[in-house]
Amino acid sequence: MSDDGGRRERRRTRGPIQLRGGEPDPRREGTTTDQRLLDSRGPSDWVHGDPWRVLRIQSEFVEGFGLLAELPRAVSVFGSARTKPDDPFYAAGVELGAALAQAGYAVITGGGPGAMEAANKGACEAGGMSVGLGIELPFEQELNEWVDVGISFRYFFVRKTMFVKYAQAFVILPGGFGTLDELFEALTLVQTTKVTRFPVILFGSAYWAGLLDWIRGTLADHAMVSPKDLDLLTVTDDVAEAVRVIRAADAAREAAGQDSGDPAPVEG
């Protein structure tokens, strides 16, 4: 756009940003950014804009880091919110949470019902630390009653960072899309060495058999994954074996000179 017979509009600055056209000119609007900020009147739509949203995202990272920074060694456990208390996998979740607590690990879940509740319950009843990282959803879902330390996030990607940053391993109980999302997120991070020496354990061999057959028989056959990628997963029906795999990875970290209480190293 131009002013005064085709001349380019005069360049302006807004903080570190330079503007030339396409933005309201405060000389024409009659107000400045400071004035609009300090004026309590008028519409509140601005708090839902992207610049303000960046600050909310930042605050979620700060709150999460502050809450979880002093956690002991921890394991993130995933599974369906739809798992019923009479389901064998609920009982397995309770057993797993207790075994992890007895081995000295905090248990981190999504804080919801079902398999998440089971793992939190097991950890809590065994005297361990039970952590819930909830998420704002269209339907109401409160943190389960077995969570000792909990926080609810607005943004999935902030929550995902907390699951990985403060855990030494993932254990995946049977679940649906959300559980699969966490599973493949973890596998991608390990495959690309964004995190290293990070066990990803599928619990329930019969439940996961179809997925594993597809990975081996379709992905691998079409060279979409390499043969060594198949070794990134451990499949078990034994709680004791899952804990052994996690402790072995801790021992490997110690042998490499990294404190086993530290998060898995992040590269790149």
GROMACS .gro file of C-alpha atoms in nm:
model
  268
    1MET     CA    1   0.000   0.000   0.000
    2SER     CA    2   0.112   0.360  -0.047
    3ASP     CA    3   0.051   0.708   0.087
    4ASP     CA    4   0.061   1.046  -0.086
    5GLY     CA    5   0.080   0.968  -0.454
    6GLY     CA    6   0.235   0.622  -0.451
    7ARG     CA    7   0.509   0.663  -0.191
    8ARG     CA    8   0.563   0.362   0.035
    9GLU     CA    9   0.420   0.391   0.383
   10ARG     CA   10   0.661   0.511   0.644
   11ARG     CA   11   0.832   0.235   0.838
   12ARG     CA   12   0.733   0.204   1.204
   13THR     CA   13   0.857  -0.009   1.490
   14ARG     CA   14   0.665  -0.205   1.751
   15GLY     CA   15   0.923  -0.317   2.004
   16PRO     CA   16   1.183  -0.518   1.809
   17ILE     CA   17   0.947  -0.558   1.512
   18GLN     CA   18   0.957  -0.329   1.210
   19LEU     CA   19   0.633  -0.259   1.025
   20ARG     CA   20   0.552  -0.102   0.691
   21GLY     CA   21   0.185  -0.122   0.601
   22GLY     CA   22  -0.067  -0.388   0.684
   23GLU     CA   23  -0.088  -0.286   1.049
   24PRO     CA   24  -0.303  -0.021   1.217
   25ASP     CA   25  -0.104   0.300   1.250
   26PRO     CA   26  -0.141   0.440   1.606
   27ARG     CA   27  -0.150   0.788   1.456
   28ARG     CA   28  -0.474   0.689   1.282
   29GLU     CA   29  -0.615   0.468   1.554
   30GLY     CA   30  -0.575   0.731   1.821
   31THR     CA   31  -0.439   0.478   2.073
   32THR     CA   32  -0.112   0.301   2.143
   33THR     CA   33  -0.040  -0.054   2.256
   34ASP     CA   34   0.039   0.068   2.608
   35GLN     CA   35  -0.283   0.262   2.624
   36ARG     CA   36  -0.489  -0.037   2.515
   37LEU     CA   37  -0.308  -0.258   2.767
   38LEU     CA   38  -0.372  -0.023   3.059
   39ASP     CA   39  -0.732   0.048   2.963
   40SER     CA   40  -0.950  -0.209   3.143
   41ARG     CA   41  -1.246  -0.137   2.918
   42GLY     CA   42  -1.320  -0.290   2.582
   43PRO     CA   43  -1.325  -0.645   2.438
   44SER     CA   44  -1.113  -0.923   2.590
   45ASP     CA   45  -1.051  -1.117   2.268
   46TRP     CA   46  -0.681  -1.024   2.278
   47VAL     CA   47  -0.614  -1.273   2.561
   48HIS     CA   48  -0.697  -1.555   2.318
   49GLY     CA   49  -0.457  -1.438   2.047
   50ASP     CA   50  -0.135  -1.615   1.956
   51PRO     CA   51   0.108  -1.371   2.124
   52TRP     CA   52  -0.071  -1.411   2.458
   53ARG     CA   53  -0.096  -1.786   2.405
   54VAL     CA   54   0.285  -1.803   2.386
   55LEU     CA   55   0.301  -1.674   2.743
   56ARG     CA   56   0.052  -1.934   2.859
   57ILE     CA   57   0.261  -2.205   2.693
   58GLN     CA   58   0.570  -2.068   2.865
   59SER     CA   59   0.394  -2.065   3.200
   60GLU     CA   60   0.294  -2.431   3.159
   61PHE     CA   61   0.656  -2.529   3.095
   62VAL     CA   62   0.770  -2.330   3.399
   63GLU     CA   63   0.502  -2.483   3.623
   64GLY     CA   64   0.578  -2.835   3.501
   65PHE     CA   65   0.955  -2.798   3.539
   66GLY     CA   66   0.913  -2.646   3.884
   67LEU     CA   67   0.681  -2.922   4.004
   68LEU     CA   68   0.878  -3.215   3.869
   69ALA     CA   69   1.241  -3.103   3.888
   70GLU     CA   70   1.307  -3.281   4.219
   71LEU     CA   71   1.135  -3.609   4.137
   72PRO     CA   72   1.335  -3.923   4.210
   73ARG     CA   73   1.395  -4.171   3.929
   74ALA     CA   74   1.062  -4.218   3.754
   75VAL     CA   75   0.880  -4.433   3.499
   76SER     CA   76   0.590  -4.314   3.284
   77VAL     CA   77   0.306  -4.566   3.258
   78PHE     CA   78   0.042  -4.534   2.986
   79GLY     CA   79  -0.282  -4.719   2.922
   80SER     CA   80  -0.648  -4.675   2.850
   81ALA     CA   81  -0.877  -4.458   3.061
   82ARG     CA   82  -1.147  -4.714   2.973
   83THR     CA   83  -0.986  -5.006   3.155
   84LYS     CA   84  -1.235  -5.124   3.419
   85PRO     CA   85  -1.138  -5.219   3.776
   86ASP     CA   86  -1.237  -5.582   3.710
   87ASP     CA   87  -1.015  -5.602   3.398
   88PRO     CA   88  -0.701  -5.817   3.440
   89PHE     CA   89  -0.496  -5.530   3.301
   90TYR     CA   90  -0.619  -5.305   3.583
   91ALA     CA   91  -0.480  -5.557   3.831
   92ALA     CA   92  -0.158  -5.569   3.628
   93GLY     CA   93  -0.137  -5.190   3.645
   94VAL     CA   94  -0.170  -5.197   4.024
   95GLU     CA   95   0.099  -5.466   4.047
   96LEU     CA   96   0.325  -5.272   3.812
   97GLY     CA   97   0.285  -4.945   4.005
   98ALA     CA   98   0.366  -5.122   4.332
   99ALA     CA   99   0.671  -5.301   4.187
  100LEU     CA  100   0.810  -4.978   4.045
  101ALA     CA  101   0.762  -4.799   4.378
  102GLN     CA  102   0.934  -5.083   4.564
  103ALA     CA  103   1.224  -5.057   4.319
  104GLY     CA  104   1.261  -4.687   4.404
  105TYR     CA  105   1.083  -4.529   4.107
  106ALA     CA  106   0.816  -4.263   4.106
  107VAL     CA  107   0.524  -4.355   3.881
  108ILE     CA  108   0.405  -4.093   3.630
  109THR     CA  109   0.073  -4.136   3.449
  110GLY     CA  110  -0.176  -3.917   3.265
  111GLY     CA  111  -0.360  -3.893   3.595
  112GLY     CA  112  -0.690  -4.022   3.460
  113PRO     CA  113  -0.903  -4.327   3.535
  114GLY     CA  114  -0.857  -4.683   3.412
  115ALA     CA  115  -0.503  -4.813   3.363
  116MET     CA  116  -0.359  -4.479   3.474
  117GLU     CA  117  -0.548  -4.495   3.801
  118ALA     CA  118  -0.433  -4.854   3.851
  119ALA     CA  119  -0.063  -4.765   3.824
  120ASN     CA  120  -0.107  -4.463   4.052
  121LYS     CA  121  -0.293  -4.676   4.304
  122GLY     CA  122  -0.024  -4.942   4.309
  123ALA     CA  123   0.250  -4.686   4.361
  124CYS     CA  124   0.057  -4.501   4.631
  125GLU     CA  125  -0.034  -4.813   4.826
  126ALA     CA  126   0.329  -4.931   4.811
  127GLY     CA  127   0.448  -4.604   4.967
  128GLY     CA  128   0.599  -4.463   4.647
  129MET     CA  129   0.546  -4.129   4.476
  130SER     CA  130   0.243  -4.121   4.249
  131VAL     CA  131   0.236  -3.846   3.984
  132GLY     CA  132  -0.047  -3.745   3.751
  133LEU     CA  133  -0.007  -3.520   3.446
  134GLY     CA  134  -0.359  -3.440   3.334
  135ILE     CA  135  -0.483  -3.267   3.021
  136GLU     CA  136  -0.771  -3.028   2.956
  137LEU     CA  137  -1.034  -3.214   2.751
  138PRO     CA  138  -1.379  -3.125   2.613
  139PHE     CA  139  -1.529  -3.365   2.866
  140GLU     CA  140  -1.447  -3.330   3.234
  141GLN     CA  141  -1.174  -3.560   3.365
  142GLU     CA  142  -1.025  -3.495   3.705
  143LEU     CA  143  -0.701  -3.640   3.838
  144ASN     CA  144  -0.767  -3.972   4.006
  145GLU     CA  145  -0.767  -4.001   4.384
  146TRP     CA  146  -0.434  -4.189   4.395
  147VAL     CA  147  -0.228  -3.900   4.260
  148ASP     CA  148   0.005  -3.746   4.520
  149VAL     CA  149   0.158  -3.483   4.291
  150GLY     CA  150  -0.053  -3.360   4.004
  151ILE     CA  151  -0.083  -3.090   3.742
  152SER     CA  152  -0.325  -3.038   3.453
  153PHE     CA  153  -0.203  -2.899   3.122
  154ARG     CA  154  -0.378  -2.713   2.842
  155TYR     CA  155  -0.130  -2.819   2.574
  156PHE     CA  156  -0.053  -3.177   2.476
  157PHE     CA  157   0.301  -3.099   2.362
  158VAL     CA  158   0.394  -2.948   2.700
  159ARG     CA  159   0.258  -3.255   2.877
  160LYS     CA  160   0.446  -3.486   2.639
  161THR     CA  161   0.772  -3.309   2.726
  162MET     CA  162   0.715  -3.376   3.096
  163PHE     CA  163   0.644  -3.745   3.036
  164VAL     CA  164   0.979  -3.789   2.862
  165LYS     CA  165   1.200  -3.542   3.046
  166TYR     CA  166   1.138  -3.684   3.393
  167ALA     CA  167   1.118  -4.056   3.314
  168GLN     CA  168   1.377  -4.328   3.271
  169ALA     CA  169   1.139  -4.557   3.079
  170PHE     CA  170   0.790  -4.596   2.935
  171VAL     CA  171   0.565  -4.891   3.013
  172ILE     CA  172   0.265  -4.918   2.779
  173LEU     CA  173  -0.042  -5.103   2.904
  174PRO     CA  174  -0.323  -5.181   2.658
  175GLY     CA  175  -0.491  -4.866   2.531
  176GLY     CA  176  -0.633  -4.677   2.236
  177PHE     CA  177  -0.532  -4.376   2.026
  178GLY     CA  178  -0.386  -4.176   2.313
  179THR     CA  179  -0.177  -4.469   2.428
  180LEU     CA  180  -0.059  -4.538   2.072
  181ASP     CA  181   0.031  -4.171   2.036
  182GLU     CA  182   0.261  -4.190   2.340
  183LEU     CA  183   0.406  -4.522   2.223
  184PHE     CA  184   0.507  -4.399   1.877
  185GLU     CA  185   0.625  -4.066   2.014
  186ALA     CA  186   0.865  -4.254   2.244
  187LEU     CA  187   0.981  -4.487   1.967
  188THR     CA  188   1.050  -4.193   1.737
  189LEU     CA  189   1.257  -4.016   2.003
  190VAL     CA  190   1.462  -4.329   2.068
  191GLN     CA  191   1.500  -4.415   1.698
  192THR     CA  192   1.628  -4.065   1.620
  193THR     CA  193   1.850  -4.066   1.934
  194LYS     CA  194   1.676  -3.764   2.082
  195VAL     CA  195   1.671  -3.978   2.395
  196THR     CA  196   1.906  -4.271   2.455
  197ARG     CA  197   1.908  -4.579   2.676
  198PHE     CA  198   1.533  -4.539   2.718
  199PRO     CA  199   1.335  -4.866   2.746
  200VAL     CA  200   0.992  -4.879   2.581
  201ILE     CA  201   0.802  -5.177   2.721
  202LEU     CA  202   0.474  -5.313   2.585
  203PHE     CA  203   0.284  -5.498   2.857
  204GLY     CA  204   0.039  -5.762   2.734
  205SER     CA  205   0.179  -5.972   2.450
  206ALA     CA  206  -0.159  -6.096   2.324
  207TYR     CA  207  -0.300  -5.743   2.307
  208TRP     CA  208  -0.003  -5.604   2.116
  209ALA     CA  209   0.055  -5.907   1.890
  210GLY     CA  210  -0.137  -5.768   1.591
  211LEU     CA  211   0.047  -5.437   1.599
  212LEU     CA  212   0.384  -5.612   1.628
  213ASP     CA  213   0.300  -5.844   1.338
  214TRP     CA  214   0.217  -5.540   1.124
  215ILE     CA  215   0.543  -5.366   1.221
  216ARG     CA  216   0.748  -5.677   1.143
  217GLY     CA  217   0.551  -5.793   0.841
  218THR     CA  218   0.461  -5.464   0.672
  219LEU     CA  219   0.685  -5.183   0.792
  220ALA     CA  220   1.000  -5.392   0.800
  221ASP     CA  221   0.918  -5.581   0.478
  222HIS     CA  222   0.876  -5.248   0.297
  223ALA     CA  223   1.198  -5.115   0.454
  224MET     CA  224   1.006  -4.840   0.632
  225VAL     CA  225   1.196  -4.932   0.949
  226SER     CA  226   1.533  -5.099   0.981
  227PRO     CA  227   1.575  -5.444   1.140
  228LYS     CA  228   1.747  -5.291   1.444
  229ASP     CA  229   1.444  -5.068   1.506
  230LEU     CA  230   1.251  -5.380   1.604
  231ASP     CA  231   1.481  -5.410   1.905
  232LEU     CA  232   1.360  -5.078   2.046
  233LEU     CA  233   1.057  -5.254   2.195
  234THR     CA  234   1.041  -5.503   2.480
  235VAL     CA  235   0.722  -5.711   2.504
  236THR     CA  236   0.631  -5.887   2.827
  237ASP     CA  237   0.350  -6.020   3.043
  238ASP     CA  238   0.568  -6.021   3.354
  239VAL     CA  239   0.586  -5.723   3.589
  240ALA     CA  240   0.915  -5.844   3.733
  241GLU     CA  241   1.069  -5.861   3.385
  242ALA     CA  242   0.956  -5.507   3.307
  243VAL     CA  243   1.126  -5.379   3.622
  244ARG     CA  244   1.442  -5.578   3.539
  245VAL     CA  245   1.463  -5.418   3.195
  246ILE     CA  246   1.427  -5.071   3.346
  247ARG     CA  247   1.689  -5.137   3.613
  248ALA     CA  248   1.929  -5.277   3.352
  249ALA     CA  249   1.896  -4.953   3.154
  250ASP     CA  250   1.972  -4.759   3.472
  251ALA     CA  251   2.282  -4.971   3.523
  252ALA     CA  252   2.390  -4.891   3.167
  253ARG     CA  253   2.349  -4.520   3.238
  254GLU     CA  254   2.563  -4.553   3.549
  255ALA     CA  255   2.828  -4.745   3.358
  256ALA     CA  256   2.833  -4.463   3.102
  257GLY     CA  257   2.896  -4.216   3.380
  258GLN     CA  258   2.546  -4.070   3.401
  259ASP     CA  259   2.360  -4.052   3.731
  260SER     CA  260   2.069  -4.295   3.710
  261GLY     CA  261   1.851  -4.035   3.875
  262ASP     CA  262   1.895  -3.798   3.582
  263PRO     CA  263   1.651  -3.790   3.290
  264ALA     CA  264   1.750  -3.979   2.976
  265PRO     CA  265   2.004  -3.765   2.788
  266VAL     CA  266   1.869  -3.544   2.514
  267GLU     CA  267   2.075  -3.494   2.200
  268GLY     CA  268   2.036  -3.262   1.905
   0.00000   0.00000   0.00000
